[in-house]
Coordinates of C-alpha atoms in Angstrom, one line a residue:
M164 CA 0.9 141.7 105.4
L165 CA 3.2 143.7 104.7
K166 CA 6.1 142.4 103.5
K167 CA 10.0 142.4 105.6
T168 CA 12.0 144.3 103.4
E169 CA 14.9 144.3 104.9
T170 CA 17.5 141.1 106.4
S171 CA 19.9 141.9 109.1
S172 CA 23.3 140.6 109.4
E173 CA 22.1 138.0 112.1
E174 CA 19.2 136.6 109.9
I175 CA 21.7 135.6 107.5
A176 CA 24.2 134.6 110.1
K177 CA 21.2 132.0 111.6
L178 CA 20.3 130.8 107.9
A179 CA 23.6 130.5 106.8
G180 CA 24.2 128.1 110.0
V181 CA 27.5 131.0 110.4
S182 CA 28.7 133.1 113.1
R183 CA 27.7 137.3 112.6
S184 CA 31.3 137.2 112.4
T185 CA 31.8 135.0 109.6
V186 CA 29.2 136.9 107.9
S187 CA 30.7 139.9 108.0
R188 CA 34.7 138.3 106.8
V189 CA 32.7 137.2 103.8
I190 CA 31.5 140.4 103.0
N191 CA 34.5 142.7 103.5
N192 CA 36.0 139.5 101.5
Y193 CA 38.7 138.7 104.8
S194 CA 40.3 135.1 103.0
N195 CA 40.3 133.2 105.6
V196 CA 37.3 132.1 105.4
P197 CA 37.1 128.8 103.8
E198 CA 35.6 128.6 99.9
K199 CA 32.8 125.9 101.3
T200 CA 31.7 128.6 104.0
R201 CA 32.2 131.6 101.9
A202 CA 30.4 129.9 99.2
K203 CA 27.4 129.0 102.0
V204 CA 27.0 132.6 102.8
M205 CA 27.3 134.2 99.3
E206 CA 24.4 132.3 98.3
V207 CA 22.1 133.0 101.3
I208 CA 22.9 136.5 100.5
Q209 CA 22.0 136.2 97.3
A210 CA 18.5 135.0 98.3
N211 CA 17.8 137.2 100.7
N212 CA 19.1 140.4 98.6
Y213 CA 20.8 141.1 101.5
Y214 CA 22.9 145.0 101.2
P215 CA 25.3 145.7 104.7
N216 CA 23.7 148.2 106.6
L217 CA 25.3 151.6 105.3
S218 CA 25.4 153.8 108.8
A219 CA 26.6 150.5 110.4
Q220 CA 30.0 150.6 108.1
V221 CA 30.3 154.3 108.0
L222 CA 30.4 153.8 111.9
A223 CA 32.9 150.8 111.3
G224 CA 34.8 153.7 109.2
K225 CA 34.7 151.7 106.2
K226 CA 34.6 153.7 102.8
T227 CA 31.1 154.7 101.3
R228 CA 32.9 153.8 97.9
T229 CA 31.2 157.3 97.5
I230 CA 32.8 159.8 95.5
G231 CA 31.0 163.5 95.6
L232 CA 31.0 165.4 92.4
F233 CA 30.1 168.8 92.4
F234 CA 29.2 171.7 89.9
I235 CA 29.5 175.3 91.1
E236 CA 27.1 177.5 88.3
S237 CA 24.4 179.8 87.3
G238 CA 23.4 178.4 84.3
H239 CA 22.0 175.4 82.8
V240 CA 24.2 172.8 83.4
A241 CA 22.9 169.9 80.8
G242 CA 22.9 172.2 78.5
D243 CA 26.1 172.4 77.9
S244 CA 28.1 169.7 76.4
L245 CA 31.3 170.3 77.9
N246 CA 29.6 169.8 81.1
N247 CA 27.9 166.5 79.9
L248 CA 31.5 165.7 79.0
M249 CA 33.2 165.4 82.5
I250 CA 29.9 164.3 83.9
T251 CA 29.3 161.2 82.3
S252 CA 32.8 161.1 81.9
I253 CA 33.6 160.8 86.1
I254 CA 30.7 159.1 86.2
D255 CA 32.1 156.4 83.5
Y256 CA 35.3 155.8 84.9
A257 CA 34.3 156.3 88.8
S258 CA 32.7 153.5 88.3
S259 CA 35.1 151.0 86.4
F260 CA 36.7 152.2 89.7
G261 CA 34.4 150.2 92.0
Y262 CA 33.1 153.8 93.0
Y263 CA 29.1 155.5 92.7
V264 CA 29.1 159.4 92.0
L265 CA 26.5 161.5 94.0
T266 CA 26.3 164.5 92.1
S267 CA 24.8 167.6 93.1
I268 CA 24.3 171.5 91.3
I269 CA 25.2 174.7 94.2
R270 CA 24.0 178.1 92.1
N271 CA 25.2 180.1 94.8
S272 CA 28.1 179.3 96.5
E273 CA 27.6 182.4 98.7
D274 CA 24.3 180.9 100.2
P275 CA 25.0 179.3 103.5
K276 CA 21.9 176.9 102.8
Q277 CA 23.4 176.0 99.6
V278 CA 26.9 175.8 101.1
L279 CA 25.2 173.2 104.2
S280 CA 23.6 171.1 101.6
M281 CA 26.8 170.7 100.1
K282 CA 28.7 169.9 103.1
E283 CA 27.0 167.7 104.7
P284 CA 27.7 164.3 102.9
F285 CA 30.9 164.9 103.8
Y286 CA 30.5 165.2 107.7
Q287 CA 27.9 162.3 107.5
R288 CA 30.1 160.5 105.6
R289 CA 28.1 159.2 102.7
I290 CA 31.1 160.4 100.7
D291 CA 35.2 159.2 100.6
G292 CA 35.9 162.6 98.9
G293 CA 35.0 165.3 96.5
I294 CA 35.5 167.0 92.9
F295 CA 34.8 169.9 92.4
I296 CA 34.1 171.6 88.7
G297 CA 33.5 175.7 88.6
A298 CA 34.8 176.7 91.5
A299 CA 36.4 180.6 92.4
N300 CA 40.1 180.3 93.2
H301 CA 39.7 180.7 96.3
E302 CA 36.6 179.0 97.8
P303 CA 36.1 179.2 101.4
F304 CA 33.8 176.6 101.6
I305 CA 36.5 174.5 100.1
E306 CA 38.8 175.1 102.0
E307 CA 37.5 174.8 105.2
L308 CA 36.7 171.0 103.3
V309 CA 40.7 170.8 102.8
A310 CA 40.9 171.6 106.8
E311 CA 39.3 169.1 108.4
G312 CA 41.1 166.9 106.1
F313 CA 38.4 165.3 103.2
M314 CA 40.2 164.1 100.3
V315 CA 38.6 167.1 97.7
A316 CA 39.4 167.9 94.0
V317 CA 39.5 170.7 92.7
V318 CA 39.4 171.3 88.5
D319 CA 41.8 174.7 88.2
Q320 CA 42.7 175.9 90.6
L321 CA 46.0 177.2 92.1
L322 CA 46.8 178.5 95.7
E323 CA 50.0 179.5 96.0
G324 CA 50.9 177.9 99.6
H325 CA 48.1 175.5 99.7
E326 CA 49.9 172.3 98.8
E327 CA 47.5 169.9 101.9
P328 CA 48.5 166.3 100.9
N329 CA 44.7 165.8 100.9
R330 CA 44.3 168.0 97.6
I331 CA 44.3 167.3 94.2
V332 CA 44.8 170.3 91.4
V333 CA 44.4 168.7 87.7
N334 CA 44.9 172.5 84.9
F335 CA 45.3 172.8 81.8
D336 CA 48.9 174.8 80.9
Y337 CA 47.3 178.0 80.1
D338 CA 50.6 179.5 79.5
H339 CA 51.5 177.4 76.1
S340 CA 48.5 177.6 74.4
L341 CA 48.3 180.9 75.0
H342 CA 51.7 182.1 73.8
A343 CA 51.0 179.2 71.2
A344 CA 48.0 181.4 70.4
V345 CA 49.8 185.0 70.2
D346 CA 52.8 183.4 67.7
Y347 CA 50.3 181.8 65.1
L348 CA 48.2 185.2 64.9
V349 CA 51.7 187.4 65.2
G350 CA 52.9 184.3 62.4
L351 CA 49.4 185.7 60.1
N352 CA 50.8 189.5 60.4
H353 CA 48.3 190.4 63.0
R354 CA 49.6 193.0 65.4
Q355 CA 46.2 194.6 66.9
I356 CA 44.8 191.3 69.0
G357 CA 42.7 191.4 71.2
I358 CA 41.0 189.4 73.6
I359 CA 37.6 188.2 75.5
N360 CA 38.4 187.0 79.0
G361 CA 36.8 184.5 81.1
D362 CA 35.7 184.1 84.7
M363 CA 38.0 186.3 86.7
K364 CA 37.8 184.6 90.0
R365 CA 38.9 181.1 88.5
Y366 CA 42.2 180.4 88.5
A367 CA 41.9 180.2 84.2
G368 CA 40.8 183.5 83.4
P369 CA 43.6 185.4 84.9
A370 CA 46.0 182.8 83.9
K371 CA 45.3 182.8 80.1
Y372 CA 45.0 186.7 80.6
Q373 CA 48.7 187.0 82.0
A374 CA 50.2 184.9 79.9
F375 CA 48.7 186.9 76.8
A376 CA 50.3 189.2 78.5
K377 CA 53.0 187.9 78.6
A378 CA 53.4 186.4 75.0
M379 CA 52.3 190.4 73.7
S380 CA 55.2 191.9 75.6
R381 CA 56.9 188.9 73.8
H382 CA 56.5 190.2 70.9
Q383 CA 56.9 193.7 71.6
L384 CA 53.0 194.2 71.1
S385 CA 51.2 196.8 73.3
I386 CA 47.8 195.6 75.2
D387 CA 45.1 198.2 73.8
E388 CA 43.2 197.9 76.5
R389 CA 40.0 199.0 74.0
W390 CA 40.0 195.6 73.1
M391 CA 40.2 193.9 77.0
L392 CA 37.5 192.4 77.0
Q393 CA 35.4 191.6 79.7
G394 CA 33.3 188.0 79.3
D395 CA 32.3 184.4 80.9
L396 CA 32.4 181.0 79.4
N397 CA 29.1 180.7 77.4
E398 CA 27.7 182.0 74.8
V399 CA 26.1 184.6 75.8
S400 CA 28.8 186.4 77.2
G401 CA 30.6 186.7 74.3
Y402 CA 27.9 188.0 72.1
E403 CA 27.1 190.6 75.1
A404 CA 31.5 191.6 74.3
G405 CA 31.1 191.3 70.9
G406 CA 28.5 194.3 70.8
R407 CA 30.5 196.0 73.1
L408 CA 33.6 196.1 71.6
I409 CA 31.9 197.7 68.0
A410 CA 29.9 200.3 70.6
S411 CA 33.0 201.5 71.9
T412 CA 35.5 201.7 69.2
K413 CA 35.5 202.4 65.8
E414 CA 38.9 201.0 65.7
L415 CA 38.6 196.9 66.1
P416 CA 41.4 194.4 66.4
T417 CA 42.4 192.0 63.2
A418 CA 42.6 189.6 65.9
L419 CA 40.2 188.3 69.2
I420 CA 41.7 185.1 71.6
A421 CA 38.6 183.6 73.0
A422 CA 38.0 182.3 76.5
N423 CA 37.1 179.6 75.5
D424 CA 34.5 178.0 72.0
S425 CA 31.4 179.0 73.0
V426 CA 32.9 182.4 74.0
A427 CA 34.2 182.8 69.8
F428 CA 30.8 181.4 68.8
G429 CA 28.9 184.4 70.2
V430 CA 31.4 187.0 69.4
I431 CA 31.4 185.9 65.9
R432 CA 27.8 186.4 65.8
A433 CA 27.5 190.0 67.4
L434 CA 30.5 190.6 64.7
Q435 CA 29.0 188.8 61.4
E436 CA 25.3 190.7 62.7
Q437 CA 27.1 194.4 62.6
G438 CA 28.8 193.2 59.0
V439 CA 31.8 192.5 60.7
R440 CA 33.5 189.3 58.4
V441 CA 34.8 186.3 60.5
P442 CA 38.0 185.5 59.5
E443 CA 38.0 188.5 56.5
D444 CA 38.2 191.5 58.9
I445 CA 38.9 189.7 62.1
S446 CA 40.3 186.3 63.5
V447 CA 39.1 184.6 66.0
I448 CA 40.7 181.9 68.3
G449 CA 39.1 179.6 70.4
F450 CA 39.7 177.3 72.8
D451 CA 38.5 174.1 74.3
D452 CA 36.8 172.3 70.8
H453 CA 33.9 172.2 71.3
M454 CA 32.0 169.5 69.9
L455 CA 30.4 172.6 66.8
S456 CA 33.5 174.0 66.7
A457 CA 34.6 172.1 63.1
R458 CA 31.0 172.6 62.1
F459 CA 30.6 176.5 63.0
Q460 CA 30.7 178.9 60.0
P461 CA 33.8 179.9 59.9
S462 CA 34.8 176.3 61.1
L463 CA 36.7 177.6 64.1
T464 CA 40.5 177.3 65.2
T465 CA 40.8 176.4 68.6
F466 CA 43.0 174.5 71.2
R467 CA 41.7 170.8 72.1
M468 CA 41.2 170.2 75.4
D469 CA 41.5 166.6 76.6
F470 CA 38.7 167.0 78.9
D471 CA 38.5 163.1 79.5
A472 CA 41.9 162.0 79.9
M473 CA 41.9 165.7 82.8
M474 CA 38.7 163.7 83.8
L475 CA 40.6 159.9 84.1
K476 CA 43.7 161.2 86.0
L477 CA 41.8 163.2 88.2
T478 CA 38.9 160.4 89.5
K479 CA 41.8 157.7 89.2
L480 CA 44.1 160.1 91.7
L481 CA 41.8 161.2 93.9
I482 CA 39.9 156.9 94.4
A483 CA 44.2 156.2 95.2
H484 CA 43.9 159.4 97.7
I485 CA 41.2 157.2 99.3
E486 CA 41.5 153.7 99.6
N487 CA 45.6 154.5 99.8
G488 CA 45.8 157.9 101.7
A489 CA 48.0 160.9 100.3
E490 CA 51.6 161.9 101.3
A491 CA 52.4 164.9 99.5
F492 CA 50.4 167.5 97.5
S493 CA 49.2 166.3 93.8
K494 CA 49.2 168.8 91.0
I495 CA 47.8 167.6 87.4
M496 CA 48.8 169.0 84.4
I497 CA 47.1 168.4 80.8
Q498 CA 48.7 169.5 77.9
S499 CA 46.5 171.1 74.6
H500 CA 46.5 170.7 71.2
F501 CA 46.4 173.6 68.6
I502 CA 43.6 173.0 65.6
E503 CA 44.0 174.6 62.4
R504 CA 40.5 175.6 61.2
S505 CA 39.2 178.4 58.8
S506 CA 38.3 181.3 61.5
C507 CA 41.7 183.4 61.1
E508 CA 43.1 184.4 58.2
K509 CA 46.6 185.9 56.9
I510 CA 47.0 190.1 56.1

């Protein structure tokens, strides 16, 4: 004989000797229920492992207490310690506020099927809002969700004229960091400085480059296009950029600023394989303060980005908007901290 796995609110009401509306008031923690009645209903609920039907709650306009976490990433997310930190931080903080996290990876944001699978939880009301990491600065499907009124939080975005109250954006202060990086290198007598850019479709890529160009101009230093290298945000792209640099010119810069620490690891490895010493021949600065940066050889000078604090602020603000509504556009700016190690040298 099959065991029945679902219990209805009507059955709970019958077993507790109360009305169905009383069961509903207990579940939703209404104050107008006598404590003795509440205790009796809760005892029956726990004894029967009763959970309210999610579909019924959604139809009644209630929250699911679930947020979506969407990574736009073509590579291997699990192998990156920074991605792991952001995922676990969001789950940890959401859980502390009583929320679940539905997580999904979008390998190709231009694939209609993948975009549809990402949008479905919003339209089916399975989630109350979503966090997006790795998206292009202008991602059409995110703009559609914002236009539909869904609560959306985006890491690394800045769109002029898009300040809807249901949009939250969070960024690092790249302008401050890049000016500090150039100032530091100039203080070490470097004048021939190059940069390995990140993904230029994302906000951070052009934001860092523009800040770099302004900092160079402030020091009256020219930008040499041979040392402006295209990259991404992974070690392979840094290694390839280093190989292209050595193959394309005999005159190397005396310093390089990498898009992040993973890129710095890659370019240092490429340089060392070709007999170029770091920092004796070229100084290298990274960004993020990767968990391996202090143990890398040479230990990497970098900017520590407090991703944990970023994820806390982002998650907390999204949940506050879900529960209380949002009246104004929200933008979070996180500062970085300079970490001096051994990958840079005075000339």
